[in-house]
Short mmCIF file of C-alpha atoms in Angstrom, two decimals:
data_model
loop_
_atom_site.label_atom_id
_atom_site.label_comp_id
_atom_site.label_asym_id
_atom_site.label_seq_id
_atom_site.Cartn_x
_atom_site.Cartn_y
_atom_site.Cartn_z
CA MET A 1 98.50 -22.56 -82.04
CA ILE A 2 100.66 -20.21 -84.11
CA GLU A 3 102.48 -21.78 -87.05
CA PRO A 4 106.00 -21.76 -85.50
CA PHE A 5 108.04 -20.93 -88.59
CA ALA A 6 105.83 -17.95 -89.44
CA VAL A 7 107.34 -16.22 -86.41
CA PRO A 8 110.27 -14.18 -87.79
CA PHE A 9 112.95 -15.45 -85.38
CA MET A 10 111.91 -19.05 -85.99
CA GLY A 11 111.92 -18.49 -89.74
CA ARG A 12 115.41 -17.04 -89.60
CA ALA A 13 116.63 -19.90 -87.42
CA LEU A 14 115.31 -22.41 -89.95
CA ALA A 15 116.89 -20.49 -92.84
CA GLU A 16 120.23 -20.46 -90.97
CA ILE A 17 120.01 -24.22 -90.43
CA ALA A 18 119.15 -24.74 -94.11
CA LEU A 19 122.27 -22.81 -95.16
CA LEU A 20 124.41 -24.75 -92.71
CA ALA A 21 122.91 -28.02 -93.97
CA LEU A 22 124.01 -27.14 -97.52
CA ILE A 23 127.68 -26.92 -96.50
CA CYS A 24 127.78 -29.44 -93.65
CA GLY A 25 126.60 -32.33 -95.84
CA PRO A 26 129.48 -32.07 -98.35
CA ILE A 27 132.21 -30.99 -95.90
CA SER A 28 131.37 -33.83 -93.52
CA VAL A 29 132.07 -36.27 -96.36
CA PHE A 30 135.64 -34.99 -96.49
CA VAL A 31 135.93 -35.11 -92.70
CA PHE A 32 134.79 -38.74 -92.94
CA VAL A 33 137.05 -39.94 -95.75
CA ARG A 34 140.12 -38.13 -94.42
CA GLY A 35 139.45 -39.13 -90.81
CA LEU A 36 139.58 -35.50 -89.70
CA SER A 37 137.16 -35.78 -86.78
CA PHE A 38 139.78 -34.82 -84.24
CA VAL A 39 141.00 -31.92 -86.37
CA SER A 40 137.41 -30.68 -86.67
CA ASP A 41 137.05 -30.91 -82.93
CA ALA A 42 140.26 -28.90 -82.52
CA LEU A 43 139.05 -26.23 -84.94
CA THR A 44 135.79 -25.77 -83.07
CA HIS A 45 137.72 -25.28 -79.82
CA THR A 46 140.34 -22.95 -81.24
CA VAL A 47 137.72 -20.69 -82.79
CA PHE A 48 136.50 -20.08 -79.23
CA PRO A 49 139.14 -17.48 -78.16
CA GLY A 50 138.55 -15.69 -81.48
CA VAL A 51 134.86 -15.54 -80.70
CA VAL A 52 135.55 -14.12 -77.24
CA ILE A 53 138.09 -11.53 -78.46
CA GLY A 54 135.75 -10.50 -81.26
CA PHE A 55 132.89 -10.10 -78.80
CA VAL A 56 134.96 -8.05 -76.32
CA ALA A 57 136.31 -5.82 -79.10
CA GLY A 58 133.24 -5.37 -81.26
CA GLY A 59 130.17 -6.80 -79.55
CA LEU A 60 128.05 -9.40 -81.33
CA ASP A 61 129.12 -8.15 -84.77
CA GLY A 62 132.78 -8.65 -83.82
CA VAL A 63 132.20 -12.34 -83.16
CA PHE A 64 132.21 -13.17 -86.88
CA THR A 65 135.54 -11.45 -87.57
CA GLY A 66 137.11 -12.89 -84.45
CA ALA A 67 136.03 -16.42 -85.36
CA LEU A 68 137.20 -15.98 -88.94
CA VAL A 69 140.70 -14.86 -87.96
CA ALA A 70 141.09 -17.54 -85.29
CA GLY A 71 139.72 -20.27 -87.57
CA VAL A 72 141.96 -19.53 -90.53
CA LEU A 73 145.03 -19.09 -88.29
CA THR A 74 144.37 -22.47 -86.67
CA ALA A 75 143.88 -24.15 -90.03
CA VAL A 76 147.26 -22.88 -91.21
CA LEU A 77 148.95 -23.74 -87.91
CA LEU A 78 147.53 -27.28 -87.83
CA THR A 79 148.56 -27.93 -91.44
CA VAL A 80 152.12 -26.70 -90.85
CA LEU A 81 152.53 -28.55 -87.55
CA THR A 82 151.23 -31.88 -88.83
CA ARG A 83 153.19 -31.71 -92.09
CA SER A 84 156.53 -30.76 -90.62
CA ALA A 85 156.32 -34.09 -88.76
CA ARG A 86 157.94 -32.65 -85.65
CA LEU A 87 154.93 -33.76 -83.68
CA SER A 88 152.56 -36.61 -84.32
CA ASP A 89 149.27 -35.38 -85.77
CA ASP A 90 147.31 -36.13 -82.64
CA ALA A 91 149.80 -34.53 -80.29
CA ALA A 92 150.08 -31.39 -82.43
CA THR A 93 146.31 -31.12 -82.69
CA ALA A 94 145.79 -31.66 -78.97
CA VAL A 95 148.40 -29.04 -78.06
CA VAL A 96 146.79 -26.41 -80.29
CA LEU A 97 143.28 -27.37 -79.11
CA THR A 98 143.89 -27.12 -75.38
CA ALA A 99 146.10 -24.02 -75.57
CA MET A 100 143.57 -22.03 -77.59
CA PHE A 101 140.55 -23.20 -75.62
CA SER A 102 142.10 -22.23 -72.30
CA ILE A 103 142.99 -18.81 -73.69
CA GLY A 104 139.32 -18.41 -74.57
CA VAL A 105 138.17 -19.41 -71.09
CA VAL A 106 140.67 -17.04 -69.42
CA LEU A 107 139.46 -14.19 -71.63
CA VAL A 108 135.79 -14.81 -71.05
CA SER A 109 136.27 -15.21 -67.28
CA ARG A 110 137.48 -11.58 -67.11
CA ARG A 111 133.97 -10.43 -67.94
CA SER A 112 131.30 -9.70 -65.36
CA SER A 113 128.61 -11.54 -67.34
CA TYR A 114 130.86 -14.58 -67.35
CA THR A 115 128.30 -17.39 -67.12
CA SER A 116 125.77 -16.19 -69.66
CA ASP A 117 128.49 -15.19 -72.15
CA LEU A 118 130.21 -18.53 -71.82
CA THR A 119 126.94 -20.41 -72.27
CA SER A 120 126.03 -18.54 -75.44
CA PHE A 121 129.51 -19.01 -76.95
CA LEU A 122 129.58 -22.68 -76.12
CA PHE A 123 126.02 -23.56 -77.07
CA GLY A 124 125.07 -20.88 -79.56
CA ARG A 125 122.07 -18.60 -80.03
CA LEU A 126 120.08 -20.16 -82.82
CA LEU A 127 116.93 -18.16 -82.06
CA THR A 128 118.61 -14.75 -82.16
CA VAL A 129 120.01 -15.07 -85.69
CA THR A 130 119.87 -11.61 -87.30
CA PRO A 131 119.26 -10.87 -90.99
CA ARG A 132 122.87 -9.66 -91.22
CA GLN A 133 124.09 -12.91 -89.73
CA LEU A 134 122.00 -14.83 -92.25
CA ALA A 135 123.57 -12.85 -95.08
CA GLU A 136 127.07 -13.58 -93.77
CA THR A 137 126.30 -17.29 -93.51
CA ALA A 138 124.93 -17.26 -97.06
CA VAL A 139 128.09 -15.66 -98.45
CA LEU A 140 130.33 -18.10 -96.58
CA ALA A 141 128.19 -21.04 -97.72
CA GLY A 142 128.47 -19.86 -101.32
CA VAL A 143 132.26 -19.53 -101.13
CA ILE A 144 132.66 -22.94 -99.46
CA LEU A 145 130.44 -24.73 -101.98
CA VAL A 146 132.21 -23.20 -104.98
CA VAL A 147 135.67 -24.05 -103.63
CA LEU A 148 134.61 -27.60 -102.79
CA LEU A 149 133.11 -28.06 -106.23
CA ILE A 150 136.34 -26.94 -107.89
CA SER A 151 138.61 -29.04 -105.69
CA VAL A 152 136.47 -32.14 -105.08
CA ARG A 153 138.45 -34.27 -107.54
CA ALA A 154 141.86 -33.40 -106.12
CA LEU A 155 140.67 -33.70 -102.51
CA LEU A 156 139.16 -37.15 -103.05
CA PHE A 157 142.19 -38.46 -104.94
CA ARG A 158 144.44 -37.25 -102.13
CA ALA A 159 142.13 -38.79 -99.52
CA PHE A 160 141.93 -42.18 -101.23
CA ASP A 161 145.50 -42.63 -102.42
CA PRO A 162 147.96 -39.95 -101.26
CA ALA A 163 150.97 -41.52 -103.01
CA ALA A 164 149.29 -41.87 -106.41
CA ALA A 165 147.78 -38.39 -106.13
CA ALA A 166 151.24 -36.97 -105.45
CA ALA A 167 152.65 -39.01 -108.35
CA ALA A 168 149.99 -37.46 -110.59
CA GLY A 169 151.16 -34.00 -109.56
CA PHE A 170 148.53 -33.10 -106.93
CA ARG A 171 150.25 -31.29 -104.04
CA ALA A 172 149.19 -32.85 -100.74
CA GLY A 173 150.36 -29.92 -98.61
CA TRP A 174 148.27 -27.36 -100.43
CA LEU A 175 145.27 -29.68 -100.55
CA ASP A 176 145.48 -30.27 -96.79
CA LEU A 177 145.67 -26.54 -96.17
CA LEU A 178 142.72 -25.93 -98.47
CA LEU A 179 140.57 -28.53 -96.72
CA ASN A 180 141.52 -27.30 -93.25
CA VAL A 181 140.68 -23.70 -94.20
CA MET A 182 137.32 -24.84 -95.64
CA LEU A 183 136.64 -26.69 -92.38
CA ALA A 184 137.49 -23.56 -90.44
CA LEU A 185 135.10 -21.52 -92.59
CA VAL A 186 132.28 -23.98 -91.92
CA VAL A 187 132.97 -23.70 -88.20
CA VAL A 188 132.93 -19.90 -88.48
CA ALA A 189 129.64 -20.01 -90.36
CA ALA A 190 128.01 -22.29 -87.81
CA VAL A 191 129.56 -21.20 -84.53
CA ARG A 192 127.21 -18.34 -83.63
CA ALA A 193 124.12 -20.40 -84.26
CA VAL A 194 125.04 -23.68 -82.60
CA GLY A 195 128.06 -22.76 -80.44
CA THR A 196 131.63 -24.02 -80.36
CA ILE A 197 130.84 -27.30 -78.60
CA LEU A 198 127.96 -28.51 -80.74
CA VAL A 199 129.27 -27.44 -84.15
CA VAL A 200 131.54 -30.48 -84.25
CA ALA A 201 128.44 -32.67 -84.50
CA LEU A 202 127.49 -30.89 -87.74
CA LEU A 203 130.94 -31.66 -89.16
CA ILE A 204 131.05 -35.34 -88.27
CA VAL A 205 127.59 -36.84 -87.95
CA PRO A 206 125.98 -36.11 -91.37
CA ALA A 207 128.38 -38.18 -93.50
CA ALA A 208 128.92 -40.80 -90.81
CA ALA A 209 125.17 -41.33 -90.58
CA ALA A 210 124.66 -41.26 -94.36
CA ARG A 211 127.48 -43.83 -94.76
CA MET A 212 125.20 -46.31 -92.99
CA VAL A 213 122.82 -46.35 -95.94
CA THR A 214 125.01 -45.67 -98.97
CA ASP A 215 128.43 -46.46 -100.47
CA ARG A 216 128.36 -43.45 -102.78
CA LEU A 217 130.09 -40.20 -101.93
CA ALA A 218 127.69 -37.90 -103.77
CA VAL A 219 124.71 -39.56 -102.10
CA MET A 220 126.47 -39.21 -98.74
CA ALA A 221 126.83 -35.45 -99.27
CA VAL A 222 123.20 -34.94 -100.28
CA ALA A 223 121.78 -37.28 -97.63
CA GLY A 224 124.00 -35.63 -95.00
CA ALA A 225 122.64 -32.21 -95.92
CA GLY A 226 119.09 -33.58 -95.80
CA LEU A 227 119.73 -35.05 -92.36
CA VAL A 228 121.02 -31.72 -90.97
CA PHE A 229 117.98 -29.91 -92.35
CA ALA A 230 115.57 -32.51 -91.01
CA ALA A 231 117.23 -32.43 -87.59
CA GLY A 232 117.13 -28.61 -87.69
CA TYR A 233 113.45 -28.54 -88.54
CA GLY A 234 112.58 -31.19 -85.95
CA GLY A 235 114.82 -29.67 -83.27
CA LEU A 236 113.39 -26.18 -83.66
CA LEU A 237 109.85 -27.52 -83.57
CA LEU A 238 110.70 -29.63 -80.53
CA SER A 239 112.16 -26.75 -78.52
CA TRP A 240 109.25 -24.49 -79.57
CA THR A 241 106.67 -27.02 -78.46
CA ALA A 242 108.55 -27.86 -75.27
CA SER A 243 108.72 -24.26 -74.12
CA LEU A 244 105.26 -23.14 -75.29
CA ARG A 245 103.19 -26.19 -74.40
CA TYR A 246 105.06 -27.57 -71.44
CA GLY A 247 107.12 -24.66 -70.14
CA VAL A 248 110.34 -26.67 -70.51
CA ALA A 249 113.35 -24.58 -71.54
CA LEU A 250 115.09 -26.66 -74.22
CA THR A 251 117.97 -24.92 -76.01
CA SER A 252 117.10 -25.14 -79.71
CA ALA A 253 120.67 -25.80 -80.87
CA SER A 254 120.96 -28.69 -78.42
CA ALA A 255 117.65 -30.11 -79.65
CA VAL A 256 118.91 -29.94 -83.26
CA VAL A 257 122.17 -31.70 -82.44
CA LEU A 258 120.37 -34.25 -80.28
CA LEU A 259 118.13 -35.22 -83.21
CA LEU A 260 121.11 -35.38 -85.55
CA VAL A 261 122.95 -37.77 -83.26
CA LEU A 262 119.75 -39.80 -82.80
CA SER A 263 119.51 -40.20 -86.58
CA TYR A 264 122.99 -41.73 -86.51
CA LEU A 265 121.95 -44.21 -83.83
CA VAL A 266 118.78 -45.10 -85.75
CA LEU A 267 120.73 -45.71 -88.97
CA LEU A 268 123.44 -47.79 -87.30
CA PRO A 269 121.47 -51.08 -87.35
CA VAL A 270 120.61 -50.43 -91.03
CA ARG A 271 124.31 -50.66 -91.88
CA LEU A 272 124.77 -53.79 -89.84
CA LEU A 273 121.78 -55.41 -91.56
CA ARG A 274 123.03 -54.44 -95.01
CA ASP A 275 126.47 -55.84 -94.29
CA ARG A 276 125.04 -59.08 -93.00
CA ARG A 277 122.75 -59.47 -96.01
CA ARG A 278 125.64 -58.94 -98.40
CA GLY A 279 127.90 -61.18 -96.35
CA VAL A 280 130.49 -58.45 -95.94
CA VAL A 281 133.26 -59.47 -93.59
CA PRO A 282 134.17 -56.49 -91.43
CA VAL A 283 137.55 -55.19 -92.59
CA PRO A 284 139.97 -54.43 -89.76
CA ALA A 285 140.00 -50.67 -89.46
CA GLU A 286 143.48 -49.91 -90.72
CA ARG A 287 143.08 -46.36 -91.83
CA THR A 288 145.77 -45.02 -94.09
CA SER A 289 144.91 -41.43 -93.33
CA PRO A 290 147.33 -39.85 -90.88
CA HIS A 291 144.42 -38.59 -88.85
CA GLU A 292 142.78 -41.21 -86.69
CA LEU A 293 139.26 -40.99 -85.42
CA VAL A 294 139.59 -39.90 -81.84
CA GLY A 295 136.84 -38.50 -79.58
CA MET B 1 166.87 -40.76 -131.44
CA GLU B 2 164.31 -41.34 -128.71
CA ALA B 3 165.42 -40.62 -125.16
CA ALA B 4 165.84 -43.63 -122.85
CA ALA B 5 162.86 -44.34 -120.62
CA LEU B 6 165.14 -44.17 -117.62
CA ARG B 7 168.79 -43.25 -117.14
CA TYR B 8 170.31 -43.17 -113.64
CA THR B 9 174.01 -42.37 -113.39
CA ASN B 10 175.61 -43.02 -109.99
CA VAL B 11 172.44 -41.85 -108.25
CA SER B 12 171.79 -41.69 -104.50
CA VAL B 13 168.17 -41.33 -103.40
CA GLY B 14 166.65 -40.64 -100.00
CA TYR B 15 164.54 -38.37 -97.87
CA GLN B 16 165.43 -35.11 -96.11
CA GLY B 17 169.07 -35.42 -97.05
CA THR B 18 169.50 -38.96 -95.69
CA PRO B 19 170.37 -41.52 -98.38
CA VAL B 20 168.34 -44.74 -98.57
CA VAL B 21 169.88 -46.26 -101.70
CA THR B 22 173.24 -45.26 -103.21
CA GLY B 23 175.28 -45.99 -106.32
CA VAL B 24 172.41 -46.69 -108.71
CA ASP B 25 173.32 -47.03 -112.41
CA LEU B 26 170.42 -47.94 -114.63
CA GLU B 27 169.49 -47.62 -118.24
CA LEU B 28 166.11 -48.73 -119.51
CA SER B 29 164.76 -48.27 -123.02
CA ALA B 30 161.17 -48.28 -124.28
CA GLY B 31 159.44 -51.64 -123.87
CA GLN B 32 162.01 -53.06 -121.44
CA ARG B 33 161.04 -54.62 -118.12
CA LEU B 34 163.16 -53.92 -115.06
CA ALA B 35 162.74 -55.73 -111.74
CA LEU B 36 164.04 -54.15 -108.54
CA VAL B 37 164.89 -57.05 -106.25
CA GLY B 38 165.91 -56.89 -102.62
CA PRO B 39 164.76 -57.66 -99.08
CA ASN B 40 162.13 -55.64 -97.19
CA GLY B 41 163.40 -52.19 -96.30
CA ALA B 42 166.08 -52.36 -98.99
CA GLY B 43 164.90 -49.09 -100.55
CA LYS B 44 162.99 -50.47 -103.54
CA SER B 45 159.98 -48.23 -102.86
CA THR B 46 162.22 -45.21 -102.35
CA LEU B 47 163.88 -45.88 -105.69
CA ILE B 48 160.45 -46.02 -107.36
CA LYS B 49 159.37 -42.83 -105.57
CA SER B 50 162.52 -41.12 -106.84
CA ILE B 51 161.53 -41.92 -110.43
CA LEU B 52 158.23 -40.16 -109.70
CA GLY B 53 160.02 -37.17 -108.21
CA LEU B 54 158.66 -37.97 -104.74
CA ALA B 55 162.01 -38.87 -103.17
CA GLN B 56 165.14 -36.75 -103.35
CA ILE B 57 167.98 -37.33 -105.79
CA LEU B 58 170.91 -36.65 -103.46
CA ALA B 59 173.74 -37.33 -105.90
CA GLY B 60 174.28 -38.29 -109.53
CA THR B 61 171.97 -37.58 -112.46
CA ALA B 62 168.49 -38.99 -112.94
CA VAL B 63 166.74 -38.62 -116.28
CA VAL B 64 163.21 -39.94 -116.81
CA LEU B 65 161.93 -39.91 -120.39
CA GLY B 66 164.34 -37.08 -121.20
CA ASN B 67 163.32 -34.95 -118.19
CA PRO B 68 164.14 -34.50 -114.52
CA PRO B 69 161.88 -36.94 -112.59
CA ALA B 70 159.25 -34.46 -111.33
CA ARG B 71 158.86 -33.01 -114.83
CA ALA B 72 158.15 -36.46 -116.33
CA ARG B 73 155.05 -37.08 -114.17
CA GLY B 74 152.78 -36.53 -117.14
CA LEU B 75 154.33 -39.55 -118.84
CA THR B 76 154.73 -41.99 -115.95
CA GLY B 77 152.16 -44.23 -114.28
CA TYR B 78 152.27 -45.52 -110.71
CA VAL B 79 150.67 -48.63 -109.19
CA PRO B 80 150.95 -48.62 -105.37
CA GLN B 81 150.55 -51.67 -103.15
CA THR B 82 146.84 -52.26 -102.68
CA ASP B 83 147.12 -52.86 -98.94
CA THR B 84 148.21 -49.26 -98.43
CA LEU B 85 144.65 -48.20 -99.33
CA ASP B 86 141.62 -47.97 -97.06
CA ALA B 87 139.32 -50.86 -98.05
CA ASP B 88 136.38 -49.12 -96.39
CA PHE B 89 136.63 -46.04 -98.62
CA PRO B 90 133.26 -45.41 -100.28
CA VAL B 91 134.43 -45.36 -103.89
CA SER B 92 133.48 -47.54 -106.85
CA VAL B 93 135.89 -49.47 -109.07
CA ARG B 94 135.05 -47.17 -111.99
CA GLN B 95 135.76 -44.07 -109.90
CA VAL B 96 139.15 -45.46 -108.91
CA VAL B 97 140.11 -46.11 -112.54
CA MET B 98 138.86 -42.63 -113.49
CA MET B 99 141.46 -41.21 -111.08
CA GLY B 100 144.00 -42.30 -113.70
CA ARG B 101 142.57 -39.57 -115.93
CA TYR B 102 142.73 -36.86 -113.26
CA ARG B 103 146.23 -35.75 -114.19
CA GLN B 104 145.10 -34.87 -117.72
CA LEU B 105 141.78 -33.46 -116.47
CA GLY B 106 143.34 -31.31 -113.77
CA TRP B 107 141.22 -29.94 -110.94
CA TRP B 108 137.92 -29.19 -112.57
CA ARG B 109 137.81 -29.87 -116.34
CA PRO B 110 134.71 -32.03 -116.96
CA VAL B 111 135.06 -35.71 -117.80
CA ARG B 112 134.73 -36.28 -121.57
CA ALA B 113 133.67 -39.29 -123.61
CA ALA B 114 137.33 -40.06 -124.36
CA ASP B 115 138.05 -40.32 -120.63
CA ARG B 116 135.13 -42.69 -120.08
CA GLN B 117 136.27 -44.85 -123.00
CA ALA B 118 139.81 -45.01 -121.67
CA VAL B 119 138.44 -46.13 -118.29
CA GLU B 120 136.22 -48.83 -119.79
CA ARG B 121 139.04 -50.10 -122.02
CA ALA B 122 141.46 -50.26 -119.09
CA LEU B 123 138.93 -52.18 -116.97
CA ASP B 124 138.30 -54.53 -119.85
CA ARG B 125 142.02 -55.18 -120.25
CA VAL B 126 142.43 -56.33 -116.67
CA GLY B 127 139.25 -58.42 -116.98
CA LEU B 128 137.14 -56.50 -114.48
CA ALA B 129 134.67 -54.69 -116.74
CA ASP B 130 131.79 -56.45 -114.99
CA ARG B 131 132.92 -55.12 -111.61
CA ALA B 132 132.87 -51.42 -112.55
CA ARG B 133 129.96 -50.55 -110.27
CA HIS B 134 131.19 -52.51 -107.25
CA ARG B 135 132.73 -50.78 -104.29
CA PHE B 136 136.54 -51.00 -104.50
CA GLY B 137 136.90 -52.44 -101.00
CA THR B 138 134.55 -55.38 -101.69
CA LEU B 139 136.99 -56.86 -104.26
CA SER B 140 139.68 -59.39 -103.39
CA GLY B 141 143.28 -58.22 -102.93
CA GLY B 142 144.25 -59.47 -106.37
CA GLN B 143 141.29 -57.81 -108.04
CA ARG B 144 142.06 -54.54 -106.25
CA GLN B 145 145.60 -54.73 -107.57
CA ARG B 146 144.21 -55.20 -111.09
CA VAL B 147 141.97 -52.14 -110.60
CA LEU B 148 145.03 -50.08 -109.64
CA LEU B 149 146.81 -51.38 -112.74
CA ALA B 150 143.78 -50.37 -114.82
CA ARG B 151 143.94 -46.91 -113.26
CA ALA B 152 147.58 -46.55 -114.33
CA ILE B 153 146.85 -47.87 -117.86
CA ALA B 154 143.97 -45.40 -118.26
CA ALA B 155 146.56 -42.61 -118.27
CA GLN B 156 148.48 -44.30 -121.12
CA PRO B 157 151.91 -43.89 -119.53
CA ARG B 158 155.22 -44.45 -121.35
CA LEU B 159 156.89 -45.63 -118.17
CA LEU B 160 154.93 -47.71 -115.66
CA LEU B 161 156.11 -48.16 -112.06
CA LEU B 162 154.70 -50.94 -109.89
CA ASP B 163 155.43 -51.34 -106.18
CA GLU B 164 155.26 -55.06 -105.23
CA PRO B 165 152.38 -55.76 -107.64
CA PHE B 166 152.14 -59.43 -106.68
CA ASN B 167 152.00 -59.08 -102.89
CA GLY B 168 148.98 -60.94 -101.52
CA VAL B 169 147.70 -61.56 -105.04
CA ASP B 170 145.96 -64.83 -105.99
CA ALA B 171 147.15 -66.93 -108.94
CA VAL B 172 144.34 -65.83 -111.29
CA SER B 173 145.05 -62.15 -110.71
CA GLN B 174 148.79 -62.64 -110.93
CA GLU B 175 148.37 -64.31 -114.31
CA ALA B 176 146.11 -61.45 -115.48
CA ILE B 177 148.60 -58.83 -114.32
CA VAL B 178 151.57 -60.60 -115.95
CA ARG B 179 149.65 -60.89 -119.23
CA VAL B 180 148.79 -57.17 -119.25
CA LEU B 181 152.37 -56.20 -118.35
CA ARG B 182 153.73 -58.27 -121.25
CA GLU B 183 151.22 -56.66 -123.64
CA LEU B 184 152.18 -53.19 -122.41
CA SER B 185 155.89 -53.72 -122.87
CA ALA B 186 155.32 -55.27 -126.30
CA ALA B 187 153.54 -52.03 -127.20
CA GLY B 188 156.56 -49.99 -126.08
CA THR B 189 155.80 -49.11 -122.45
CA ALA B 190 158.85 -49.41 -120.20
CA LEU B 191 158.19 -51.16 -116.87
CA VAL B 192 159.83 -50.93 -113.47
CA LEU B 193 158.50 -53.26 -110.79
CA SER B 194 159.76 -54.01 -107.33
CA THR B 195 159.49 -57.55 -105.99
CA HIS B 196 161.10 -59.87 -103.49
CA ASP B 197 159.88 -62.86 -105.49
CA LEU B 198 162.87 -64.18 -107.45
CA ALA B 199 160.70 -66.46 -109.60
CA VAL B 200 158.62 -63.50 -110.78
CA ALA B 201 161.73 -61.47 -111.53
CA ARG B 202 163.32 -64.34 -113.46
CA ASP B 203 160.14 -64.95 -115.44
CA LEU B 204 159.14 -61.38 -116.24
CA ALA B 205 162.16 -59.11 -116.29
CA ASP B 206 164.65 -58.29 -119.05
CA LEU B 207 166.81 -56.56 -116.47
CA VAL B 208 167.23 -57.12 -112.76
CA CYS B 209 168.63 -54.59 -110.32
CA LEU B 210 169.64 -56.01 -106.94
CA VAL B 211 169.35 -53.40 -104.18
CA ASN B 212 169.84 -53.35 -100.45
CA GLY B 213 170.94 -49.92 -99.27
CA ARG B 214 173.00 -49.69 -102.46
CA GLN B 215 172.91 -51.22 -105.89
CA TRP B 216 174.69 -54.58 -105.74
CA ALA B 217 174.24 -55.77 -109.32
CA VAL B 218 172.37 -54.97 -112.49
CA GLY B 219 171.93 -57.04 -115.63
CA PRO B 220 169.88 -59.82 -117.22
CA PRO B 221 168.28 -62.30 -114.77
CA ALA B 222 170.65 -65.05 -115.85
CA GLU B 223 173.62 -63.01 -114.59
CA THR B 224 172.15 -61.33 -111.54
CA LEU B 225 169.85 -63.90 -109.98
CA THR B 226 172.75 -66.20 -109.22
CA ALA B 227 174.45 -67.28 -106.02
CA GLY B 228 177.19 -64.63 -105.87
CA PRO B 229 175.21 -61.42 -106.39
CA LEU B 230 172.26 -62.69 -104.33
CA ARG B 231 174.49 -63.56 -101.39
CA ARG B 232 176.09 -60.11 -101.55
CA THR B 233 172.65 -58.48 -101.60
CA TYR B 234 170.87 -60.59 -99.03
CA GLY B 235 173.76 -61.57 -96.76
CA SER B 236 173.00 -64.46 -94.44
CA SER B 237 169.37 -64.78 -95.55
CA ALA B 238 170.43 -66.25 -98.93
CA ILE B 239 170.89 -70.00 -98.86
CA ASP B 240 172.24 -72.21 -101.65
CA VAL B 241 170.20 -75.16 -102.72
CA ALA B 242 170.97 -77.69 -105.43
CA ASP B 243 172.05 -76.73 -109.00
CA GLY B 244 172.99 -73.15 -108.14
CA ARG B 245 169.44 -72.05 -107.26
CA MET B 246 169.02 -69.77 -104.29
CA VAL B 247 166.44 -69.69 -101.56
CA LEU B 248 165.86 -66.62 -99.42
CA VAL B 249 164.95 -66.86 -95.78
CA GLU B 250 164.27 -64.08 -93.30
CA PRO B 251 167.25 -63.93 -90.92
#
């Protein structure tokens, strides 16, 4: 049997996953502590029309630009809508999410290759990652990591205690915008490889799973990144073996996400056991963050 | 001459143009302890937020340590109510206290030995040095409140603002907090704390400000925590008991 990752397209897929793991570990920690799961979900959906418009206008290379524009626009729009307090956070997010997603579906349904286009946008093409795409992901990953490193202190203070952070002169509005834009950039980096539907798993699961085994934020970020990479490696190997040995067509991105979610389920009892051993009484989940965990 | 810690002249404070508390006249010098007393929803928190520059000054003049409120942030410390914080947040006690240094450190300047020392000293002062590595949420309510006090002390503020510091706090922690507050004011830090506990105000404060939508009285506890002013502030929820003492009941 051929060593799977020696095959160029498999090697590139693994490299893409490794880059995504580097950013998804840390960013998912912020999604977790700010309770931004629903916002992440909205971002992944609103990037969709950008992806479609980019594809129609510039082919596969246009997808990146389209996603970037749509992602950043959504991040700004969501920040403004939720801060102006005209709408509740959830309502504002849901309105933006559904409106943008339906625009994407309308656009893609105009095309003759409707079904296959839709499938690849929704579920990604991990195995057709090009060297150019890898380079773009690497640049985005670099930018995101540097920005997070610079702003980690302010973002965490704002997440933990918004009032005290504001009293210390940290501007919540700008910090929210910064985090939303960073989230959008992660979605843009990941969307071609794993698709608009599955990318949300990369934003939520790593930190949530790592939280089961640690109370420390830095460990959560590193363990989350490790989990994404492990799931990527295992998922790619799984889909390779399934199609070569058994003739089963298993989308590689789906296999990766499936393993990631499985890791969460496996770690869940670990947390429960730890809590019981320490005699921790479950605290009623009264989150102070304005963003609740929804779907 | 040193500027007063706090000088409010006929101030109205509120949000988005709508006043919450009006007619506030206060003057507090270094080392003095002011208690804001009033029922729930009276605007005590808004008044504290206004001192931090986080609520609007709609009328009058507000001067904090010689500056407009927002400009004085580098010199003020703030202790929020502990139950406004997520007890499940994965952060250690030491990390929480270190947040007190973030204003000086800014976004990215590395933590120095002086910052670590300030954190350890602050934890030691509130008697929780042995809990530094514990997760914040695993502490009791009173201990969490002491951690938040330590965080404010770590910034060495000249004016310290505390929002209901004794809410849900056990006797041991309350005693620890009161002791630290007395030490701080003896060393020249001015204190403003909100409370609806008249006994605490009487015991701790040099000055009491009675608020409920507006300022109803200000002065030493002996003059303000008496039947007349309390009944004006609290309305029907103030009840006389023997020897001029008042009891407050929720209407």
